[in-house]
Amino acid sequence: MVEVTVTPQSSLADRPVQIRVRGLSPSQLVTLRAWLKDEQGERFQSRAFFRADGAGEVDPGLHAALGGSYSGVWPMGLFWFLQPDTLFRRLVKRDVAGSPFHVRLEVFDGVCLGTDPQEQPLGSCEAERWYVGPGVQRVPIREGRVRGALFLPP
């Protein structure tokens, strides 16, 4: 059974997480894909190809991506290289205090380039990426022509 984990599962968007895939065959070629839908329903995704180590594990913080959205060792590459399915869209979080981005991580056998909804992942998990920590207060600022927000810690 293939298991994908993100530790911690819920974190602030600027904090690193550890992604691990276990239960693969030694030297198995897999595609690790991350995707999310923004508040307008637009999908953003990234993917990287990995070869499992001798224990049948993949850790993007230790193992180099062989290609895809990026190559090399990038522990947070799947989050940093998210690209829109529709050209010229930007990933922007409007409701920073109310809800997180839910990032879905999936692992597929072999090199997976398509987005075929019929294709079943070997394993998957979900990570929450928050933009405001618990207890932080958001105060809107309007002074003359200046607009902004002040975030006060608890």
mmCIF file with all atom_site columns, C-alpha atoms in Angstrom:
data_model
loop_
_atom_site.group_PDB
_atom_site.id
_atom_site.type_symbol
_atom_site.label_atom_id
_atom_site.label_alt_id
_atom_site.label_comp_id
_atom_site.label_asym_id
_atom_site.label_entity_id
_atom_site.label_seq_id
_atom_site.pdbx_PDB_ins_code
_atom_site.Cartn_x
_atom_site.Cartn_y
_atom_site.Cartn_z
_atom_site.occupancy
_atom_site.B_iso_or_equiv
_atom_site.pdbx_formal_charge
_atom_site.auth_seq_id
_atom_site.auth_comp_id
_atom_site.auth_asym_id
_atom_site.auth_atom_id
_atom_site.pdbx_PDB_model_num
ATOM 1   C CA . MET A 1 1   ? 0.000   0.000  0.000   1.00 0.00 ? 1   MET A CA 1
ATOM 2   C CA . VAL A 1 2   ? 1.435   3.365  -1.065  1.00 0.00 ? 2   VAL A CA 1
ATOM 3   C CA . GLU A 1 3   ? 1.228   6.132  1.529   1.00 0.00 ? 3   GLU A CA 1
ATOM 4   C CA . VAL A 1 4   ? 1.749   9.867  0.934   1.00 0.00 ? 4   VAL A CA 1
ATOM 5   C CA . THR A 1 5   ? 2.254   12.063 4.008   1.00 0.00 ? 5   THR A CA 1
ATOM 6   C CA . VAL A 1 6   ? 2.748   15.770 4.632   1.00 0.00 ? 6   VAL A CA 1
ATOM 7   C CA . THR A 1 7   ? 4.162   16.796 8.008   1.00 0.00 ? 7   THR A CA 1
ATOM 8   C CA . PRO A 1 8   ? 2.691   18.933 9.462   1.00 0.00 ? 8   PRO A CA 1
ATOM 9   C CA . GLN A 1 9   ? -0.617  18.439 7.694   1.00 0.00 ? 9   GLN A CA 1
ATOM 10  C CA . SER A 1 10  ? -1.796  21.951 8.639   1.00 0.00 ? 10  SER A CA 1
ATOM 11  C CA . SER A 1 11  ? 0.697   24.832 8.595   1.00 0.00 ? 11  SER A CA 1
ATOM 12  C CA . LEU A 1 12  ? 1.261   28.451 7.700   1.00 0.00 ? 12  LEU A CA 1
ATOM 13  C CA . ALA A 1 13  ? 1.949   29.042 4.000   1.00 0.00 ? 13  ALA A CA 1
ATOM 14  C CA . ASP A 1 14  ? 5.484   30.315 4.632   1.00 0.00 ? 14  ASP A CA 1
ATOM 15  C CA . ARG A 1 15  ? 6.497   27.310 6.761   1.00 0.00 ? 15  ARG A CA 1
ATOM 16  C CA . PRO A 1 16  ? 8.251   24.293 5.245   1.00 0.00 ? 16  PRO A CA 1
ATOM 17  C CA . VAL A 1 17  ? 6.620   20.881 5.317   1.00 0.00 ? 17  VAL A CA 1
ATOM 18  C CA . GLN A 1 18  ? 8.056   17.425 4.724   1.00 0.00 ? 18  GLN A CA 1
ATOM 19  C CA . ILE A 1 19  ? 6.531   15.313 1.959   1.00 0.00 ? 19  ILE A CA 1
ATOM 20  C CA . ARG A 1 20  ? 7.181   11.564 1.976   1.00 0.00 ? 20  ARG A CA 1
ATOM 21  C CA . VAL A 1 21  ? 5.979   8.671  -0.130  1.00 0.00 ? 21  VAL A CA 1
ATOM 22  C CA . ARG A 1 22  ? 6.336   5.138  1.265   1.00 0.00 ? 22  ARG A CA 1
ATOM 23  C CA . GLY A 1 23  ? 5.386   1.688  0.026   1.00 0.00 ? 23  GLY A CA 1
ATOM 24  C CA . LEU A 1 24  ? 6.798   1.898  -3.491  1.00 0.00 ? 24  LEU A CA 1
ATOM 25  C CA . SER A 1 25  ? 8.964   -0.723 -5.165  1.00 0.00 ? 25  SER A CA 1
ATOM 26  C CA . PRO A 1 26  ? 12.719  -0.033 -5.048  1.00 0.00 ? 26  PRO A CA 1
ATOM 27  C CA . SER A 1 27  ? 13.759  2.164  -8.006  1.00 0.00 ? 27  SER A CA 1
ATOM 28  C CA . GLN A 1 28  ? 10.125  2.634  -9.089  1.00 0.00 ? 28  GLN A CA 1
ATOM 29  C CA . LEU A 1 29  ? 9.585   5.693  -11.302 1.00 0.00 ? 29  LEU A CA 1
ATOM 30  C CA . VAL A 1 30  ? 6.680   7.814  -10.033 1.00 0.00 ? 30  VAL A CA 1
ATOM 31  C CA . THR A 1 31  ? 5.044   11.183 -10.564 1.00 0.00 ? 31  THR A CA 1
ATOM 32  C CA . LEU A 1 32  ? 4.254   13.290 -7.523  1.00 0.00 ? 32  LEU A CA 1
ATOM 33  C CA . ARG A 1 33  ? 1.573   15.885 -8.283  1.00 0.00 ? 33  ARG A CA 1
ATOM 34  C CA . ALA A 1 34  ? 0.274   18.773 -6.173  1.00 0.00 ? 34  ALA A CA 1
ATOM 35  C CA . TRP A 1 35  ? -2.855  20.720 -7.046  1.00 0.00 ? 35  TRP A CA 1
ATOM 36  C CA . LEU A 1 36  ? -5.344  23.134 -5.549  1.00 0.00 ? 36  LEU A CA 1
ATOM 37  C CA . LYS A 1 37  ? -8.312  25.237 -6.572  1.00 0.00 ? 37  LYS A CA 1
ATOM 38  C CA . ASP A 1 38  ? -8.236  28.921 -5.702  1.00 0.00 ? 38  ASP A CA 1
ATOM 39  C CA . GLU A 1 39  ? -11.216 30.920 -4.459  1.00 0.00 ? 39  GLU A CA 1
ATOM 40  C CA . GLN A 1 40  ? -12.460 31.450 -8.034  1.00 0.00 ? 40  GLN A CA 1
ATOM 41  C CA . GLY A 1 41  ? -12.319 27.701 -8.755  1.00 0.00 ? 41  GLY A CA 1
ATOM 42  C CA . GLU A 1 42  ? -9.212  27.996 -10.952 1.00 0.00 ? 42  GLU A CA 1
ATOM 43  C CA . ARG A 1 43  ? -6.907  24.973 -10.729 1.00 0.00 ? 43  ARG A CA 1
ATOM 44  C CA . PHE A 1 44  ? -3.151  25.254 -10.146 1.00 0.00 ? 44  PHE A CA 1
ATOM 45  C CA . GLN A 1 45  ? -0.849  22.249 -10.263 1.00 0.00 ? 45  GLN A CA 1
ATOM 46  C CA . SER A 1 46  ? 2.749   21.107 -10.303 1.00 0.00 ? 46  SER A CA 1
ATOM 47  C CA . ARG A 1 47  ? 4.363   17.724 -10.836 1.00 0.00 ? 47  ARG A CA 1
ATOM 48  C CA . ALA A 1 48  ? 7.756   16.154 -10.445 1.00 0.00 ? 48  ALA A CA 1
ATOM 49  C CA . PHE A 1 49  ? 9.145   12.774 -11.484 1.00 0.00 ? 49  PHE A CA 1
ATOM 50  C CA . PHE A 1 50  ? 11.120  10.737 -8.949  1.00 0.00 ? 50  PHE A CA 1
ATOM 51  C CA . ARG A 1 51  ? 12.818  7.375  -8.756  1.00 0.00 ? 51  ARG A CA 1
ATOM 52  C CA . ALA A 1 52  ? 12.193  5.649  -5.406  1.00 0.00 ? 52  ALA A CA 1
ATOM 53  C CA . ASP A 1 53  ? 15.208  4.738  -3.300  1.00 0.00 ? 53  ASP A CA 1
ATOM 54  C CA . GLY A 1 54  ? 16.176  1.195  -2.273  1.00 0.00 ? 54  GLY A CA 1
ATOM 55  C CA . ALA A 1 55  ? 13.583  1.243  0.535   1.00 0.00 ? 55  ALA A CA 1
ATOM 56  C CA . GLY A 1 56  ? 10.778  2.220  -1.861  1.00 0.00 ? 56  GLY A CA 1
ATOM 57  C CA . GLU A 1 57  ? 10.538  5.793  -0.541  1.00 0.00 ? 57  GLU A CA 1
ATOM 58  C CA . VAL A 1 58  ? 10.551  9.260  -2.093  1.00 0.00 ? 58  VAL A CA 1
ATOM 59  C CA . ASP A 1 59  ? 11.425  12.398 -0.126  1.00 0.00 ? 59  ASP A CA 1
ATOM 60  C CA . PRO A 1 60  ? 11.644  15.598 -2.235  1.00 0.00 ? 60  PRO A CA 1
ATOM 61  C CA . GLY A 1 61  ? 13.904  17.054 0.466   1.00 0.00 ? 61  GLY A CA 1
ATOM 62  C CA . LEU A 1 62  ? 16.490  14.312 -0.142  1.00 0.00 ? 62  LEU A CA 1
ATOM 63  C CA . HIS A 1 63  ? 15.828  12.961 -3.635  1.00 0.00 ? 63  HIS A CA 1
ATOM 64  C CA . ALA A 1 64  ? 16.249  14.996 -6.805  1.00 0.00 ? 64  ALA A CA 1
ATOM 65  C CA . ALA A 1 65  ? 13.283  15.448 -9.120  1.00 0.00 ? 65  ALA A CA 1
ATOM 66  C CA . LEU A 1 66  ? 14.167  14.062 -12.560 1.00 0.00 ? 66  LEU A CA 1
ATOM 67  C CA . GLY A 1 67  ? 11.894  16.513 -14.372 1.00 0.00 ? 67  GLY A CA 1
ATOM 68  C CA . GLY A 1 68  ? 8.383   17.895 -14.511 1.00 0.00 ? 68  GLY A CA 1
ATOM 69  C CA . SER A 1 69  ? 7.672   21.378 -13.138 1.00 0.00 ? 69  SER A CA 1
ATOM 70  C CA . TYR A 1 70  ? 11.218  21.498 -11.770 1.00 0.00 ? 70  TYR A CA 1
ATOM 71  C CA . SER A 1 71  ? 14.309  19.337 -11.416 1.00 0.00 ? 71  SER A CA 1
ATOM 72  C CA . GLY A 1 72  ? 16.800  18.870 -8.622  1.00 0.00 ? 72  GLY A CA 1
ATOM 73  C CA . VAL A 1 73  ? 16.361  18.817 -4.845  1.00 0.00 ? 73  VAL A CA 1
ATOM 74  C CA . TRP A 1 74  ? 13.654  21.289 -3.841  1.00 0.00 ? 74  TRP A CA 1
ATOM 75  C CA . PRO A 1 75  ? 11.940  20.242 -0.577  1.00 0.00 ? 75  PRO A CA 1
ATOM 76  C CA . MET A 1 76  ? 9.043   22.665 -1.222  1.00 0.00 ? 76  MET A CA 1
ATOM 77  C CA . GLY A 1 77  ? 9.173   22.515 -5.035  1.00 0.00 ? 77  GLY A CA 1
ATOM 78  C CA . LEU A 1 78  ? 5.673   21.093 -5.436  1.00 0.00 ? 78  LEU A CA 1
ATOM 79  C CA . PHE A 1 79  ? 4.267   24.141 -3.600  1.00 0.00 ? 79  PHE A CA 1
ATOM 80  C CA . TRP A 1 80  ? 6.585   26.753 -5.128  1.00 0.00 ? 80  TRP A CA 1
ATOM 81  C CA . PHE A 1 81  ? 6.094   25.698 -8.748  1.00 0.00 ? 81  PHE A CA 1
ATOM 82  C CA . LEU A 1 82  ? 2.265   25.566 -8.853  1.00 0.00 ? 82  LEU A CA 1
ATOM 83  C CA . GLN A 1 83  ? 1.103   26.768 -12.290 1.00 0.00 ? 83  GLN A CA 1
ATOM 84  C CA . PRO A 1 84  ? -2.417  27.641 -13.503 1.00 0.00 ? 84  PRO A CA 1
ATOM 85  C CA . ASP A 1 85  ? -4.289  25.374 -15.890 1.00 0.00 ? 85  ASP A CA 1
ATOM 86  C CA . THR A 1 86  ? -5.544  28.566 -17.594 1.00 0.00 ? 86  THR A CA 1
ATOM 87  C CA . LEU A 1 87  ? -2.846  30.879 -18.933 1.00 0.00 ? 87  LEU A CA 1
ATOM 88  C CA . PHE A 1 88  ? -2.254  34.288 -17.357 1.00 0.00 ? 88  PHE A CA 1
ATOM 89  C CA . ARG A 1 89  ? -3.874  33.451 -14.008 1.00 0.00 ? 89  ARG A CA 1
ATOM 90  C CA . ARG A 1 90  ? -2.137  34.235 -10.724 1.00 0.00 ? 90  ARG A CA 1
ATOM 91  C CA . LEU A 1 91  ? -2.421  32.346 -7.460  1.00 0.00 ? 91  LEU A CA 1
ATOM 92  C CA . VAL A 1 92  ? -3.710  34.954 -5.011  1.00 0.00 ? 92  VAL A CA 1
ATOM 93  C CA . LYS A 1 93  ? -5.297  34.320 -1.622  1.00 0.00 ? 93  LYS A CA 1
ATOM 94  C CA . ARG A 1 94  ? -8.009  36.919 -1.018  1.00 0.00 ? 94  ARG A CA 1
ATOM 95  C CA . ASP A 1 95  ? -9.571  35.603 2.208   1.00 0.00 ? 95  ASP A CA 1
ATOM 96  C CA . VAL A 1 96  ? -6.337  35.247 4.170   1.00 0.00 ? 96  VAL A CA 1
ATOM 97  C CA . ALA A 1 97  ? -7.956  34.964 7.594   1.00 0.00 ? 97  ALA A CA 1
ATOM 98  C CA . GLY A 1 98  ? -11.045 32.856 6.868   1.00 0.00 ? 98  GLY A CA 1
ATOM 99  C CA . SER A 1 99  ? -9.839  29.690 5.186   1.00 0.00 ? 99  SER A CA 1
ATOM 100 C CA . PRO A 1 100 ? -6.685  27.881 4.046   1.00 0.00 ? 100 PRO A CA 1
ATOM 101 C CA . PHE A 1 101 ? -5.673  26.597 0.647   1.00 0.00 ? 101 PHE A CA 1
ATOM 102 C CA . HIS A 1 102 ? -6.243  22.838 0.503   1.00 0.00 ? 102 HIS A CA 1
ATOM 103 C CA . VAL A 1 103 ? -3.374  21.327 -1.481  1.00 0.00 ? 103 VAL A CA 1
ATOM 104 C CA . ARG A 1 104 ? -3.917  17.786 -2.743  1.00 0.00 ? 104 ARG A CA 1
ATOM 105 C CA . LEU A 1 105 ? -0.787  15.639 -3.141  1.00 0.00 ? 105 LEU A CA 1
ATOM 106 C CA . GLU A 1 106 ? -1.012  12.513 -5.306  1.00 0.00 ? 106 GLU A CA 1
ATOM 107 C CA . VAL A 1 107 ? 1.481   9.912  -6.465  1.00 0.00 ? 107 VAL A CA 1
ATOM 108 C CA . PHE A 1 108 ? 1.093   8.104  -9.817  1.00 0.00 ? 108 PHE A CA 1
ATOM 109 C CA . ASP A 1 109 ? 2.967   5.153  -11.281 1.00 0.00 ? 109 ASP A CA 1
ATOM 110 C CA . GLY A 1 110 ? 5.458   6.122  -13.997 1.00 0.00 ? 110 GLY A CA 1
ATOM 111 C CA . VAL A 1 111 ? 5.611   9.456  -15.778 1.00 0.00 ? 111 VAL A CA 1
ATOM 112 C CA . CYS A 1 112 ? 2.159   11.052 -15.679 1.00 0.00 ? 112 CYS A CA 1
ATOM 113 C CA . LEU A 1 113 ? 1.778   14.129 -17.886 1.00 0.00 ? 113 LEU A CA 1
ATOM 114 C CA . GLY A 1 114 ? -1.978  14.276 -18.340 1.00 0.00 ? 114 GLY A CA 1
ATOM 115 C CA . THR A 1 115 ? -4.788  15.405 -16.089 1.00 0.00 ? 115 THR A CA 1
ATOM 116 C CA . ASP A 1 116 ? -7.105  12.515 -16.952 1.00 0.00 ? 116 ASP A CA 1
ATOM 117 C CA . PRO A 1 117 ? -9.696  12.323 -14.146 1.00 0.00 ? 117 PRO A CA 1
ATOM 118 C CA . GLN A 1 118 ? -10.010 8.546  -14.767 1.00 0.00 ? 118 GLN A CA 1
ATOM 119 C CA . GLU A 1 119 ? -6.388  7.996  -13.763 1.00 0.00 ? 119 GLU A CA 1
ATOM 120 C CA . GLN A 1 120 ? -6.289  6.730  -10.202 1.00 0.00 ? 120 GLN A CA 1
ATOM 121 C CA . PRO A 1 121 ? -3.389  7.724  -7.950  1.00 0.00 ? 121 PRO A CA 1
ATOM 122 C CA . LEU A 1 122 ? -1.453  5.086  -6.016  1.00 0.00 ? 122 LEU A CA 1
ATOM 123 C CA . GLY A 1 123 ? -1.856  7.249  -2.919  1.00 0.00 ? 123 GLY A CA 1
ATOM 124 C CA . SER A 1 124 ? -2.829  10.759 -1.891  1.00 0.00 ? 124 SER A CA 1
ATOM 125 C CA . CYS A 1 125 ? -3.188  13.171 1.012   1.00 0.00 ? 125 CYS A CA 1
ATOM 126 C CA . GLU A 1 126 ? -4.193  16.770 1.633   1.00 0.00 ? 126 GLU A CA 1
ATOM 127 C CA . ALA A 1 127 ? -2.302  19.656 3.237   1.00 0.00 ? 127 ALA A CA 1
ATOM 128 C CA . GLU A 1 128 ? -3.791  22.857 4.641   1.00 0.00 ? 128 GLU A CA 1
ATOM 129 C CA . ARG A 1 129 ? -1.798  26.048 4.000   1.00 0.00 ? 129 ARG A CA 1
ATOM 130 C CA . TRP A 1 130 ? -2.969  28.948 6.203   1.00 0.00 ? 130 TRP A CA 1
ATOM 131 C CA . TYR A 1 131 ? -2.018  32.580 5.628   1.00 0.00 ? 131 TYR A CA 1
ATOM 132 C CA . VAL A 1 132 ? -2.842  33.851 9.121   1.00 0.00 ? 132 VAL A CA 1
ATOM 133 C CA . GLY A 1 133 ? -1.968  32.095 12.378  1.00 0.00 ? 133 GLY A CA 1
ATOM 134 C CA . PRO A 1 134 ? -4.497  31.331 15.107  1.00 0.00 ? 134 PRO A CA 1
ATOM 135 C CA . GLY A 1 135 ? -5.540  34.380 17.115  1.00 0.00 ? 135 GLY A CA 1
ATOM 136 C CA . VAL A 1 136 ? -4.110  36.935 14.684  1.00 0.00 ? 136 VAL A CA 1
ATOM 137 C CA . GLN A 1 137 ? -6.381  39.947 14.277  1.00 0.00 ? 137 GLN A CA 1
ATOM 138 C CA . ARG A 1 138 ? -6.757  41.709 10.896  1.00 0.00 ? 138 ARG A CA 1
ATOM 139 C CA . VAL A 1 139 ? -7.421  45.461 11.060  1.00 0.00 ? 139 VAL A CA 1
ATOM 140 C CA . PRO A 1 140 ? -8.275  47.247 7.773   1.00 0.00 ? 140 PRO A CA 1
ATOM 141 C CA . ILE A 1 141 ? -6.348  50.506 7.202   1.00 0.00 ? 141 ILE A CA 1
ATOM 142 C CA . ARG A 1 142 ? -7.825  53.457 5.287   1.00 0.00 ? 142 ARG A CA 1
ATOM 143 C CA . GLU A 1 143 ? -5.894  56.685 5.657   1.00 0.00 ? 143 GLU A CA 1
ATOM 144 C CA . GLY A 1 144 ? -6.146  59.174 2.795   1.00 0.00 ? 144 GLY A CA 1
ATOM 145 C CA . ARG A 1 145 ? -5.169  57.251 -0.334  1.00 0.00 ? 145 ARG A CA 1
ATOM 146 C CA . VAL A 1 146 ? -3.445  54.503 1.629   1.00 0.00 ? 146 VAL A CA 1
ATOM 147 C CA . ARG A 1 147 ? -5.229  51.137 1.803   1.00 0.00 ? 147 ARG A CA 1
ATOM 148 C CA . GLY A 1 148 ? -3.956  48.073 3.600   1.00 0.00 ? 148 GLY A CA 1
ATOM 149 C CA . ALA A 1 149 ? -4.312  45.767 6.545   1.00 0.00 ? 149 ALA A CA 1
ATOM 150 C CA . LEU A 1 150 ? -2.558  45.521 9.883   1.00 0.00 ? 150 LEU A CA 1
ATOM 151 C CA . PHE A 1 151 ? -2.143  42.030 11.294  1.00 0.00 ? 151 PHE A CA 1
ATOM 152 C CA . LEU A 1 152 ? -1.844  42.000 15.087  1.00 0.00 ? 152 LEU A CA 1
ATOM 153 C CA . PRO A 1 153 ? -0.510  38.945 16.919  1.00 0.00 ? 153 PRO A CA 1
ATOM 154 C CA . PRO A 1 154 ? -2.568  37.552 19.787  1.00 0.00 ? 154 PRO A CA 1
#
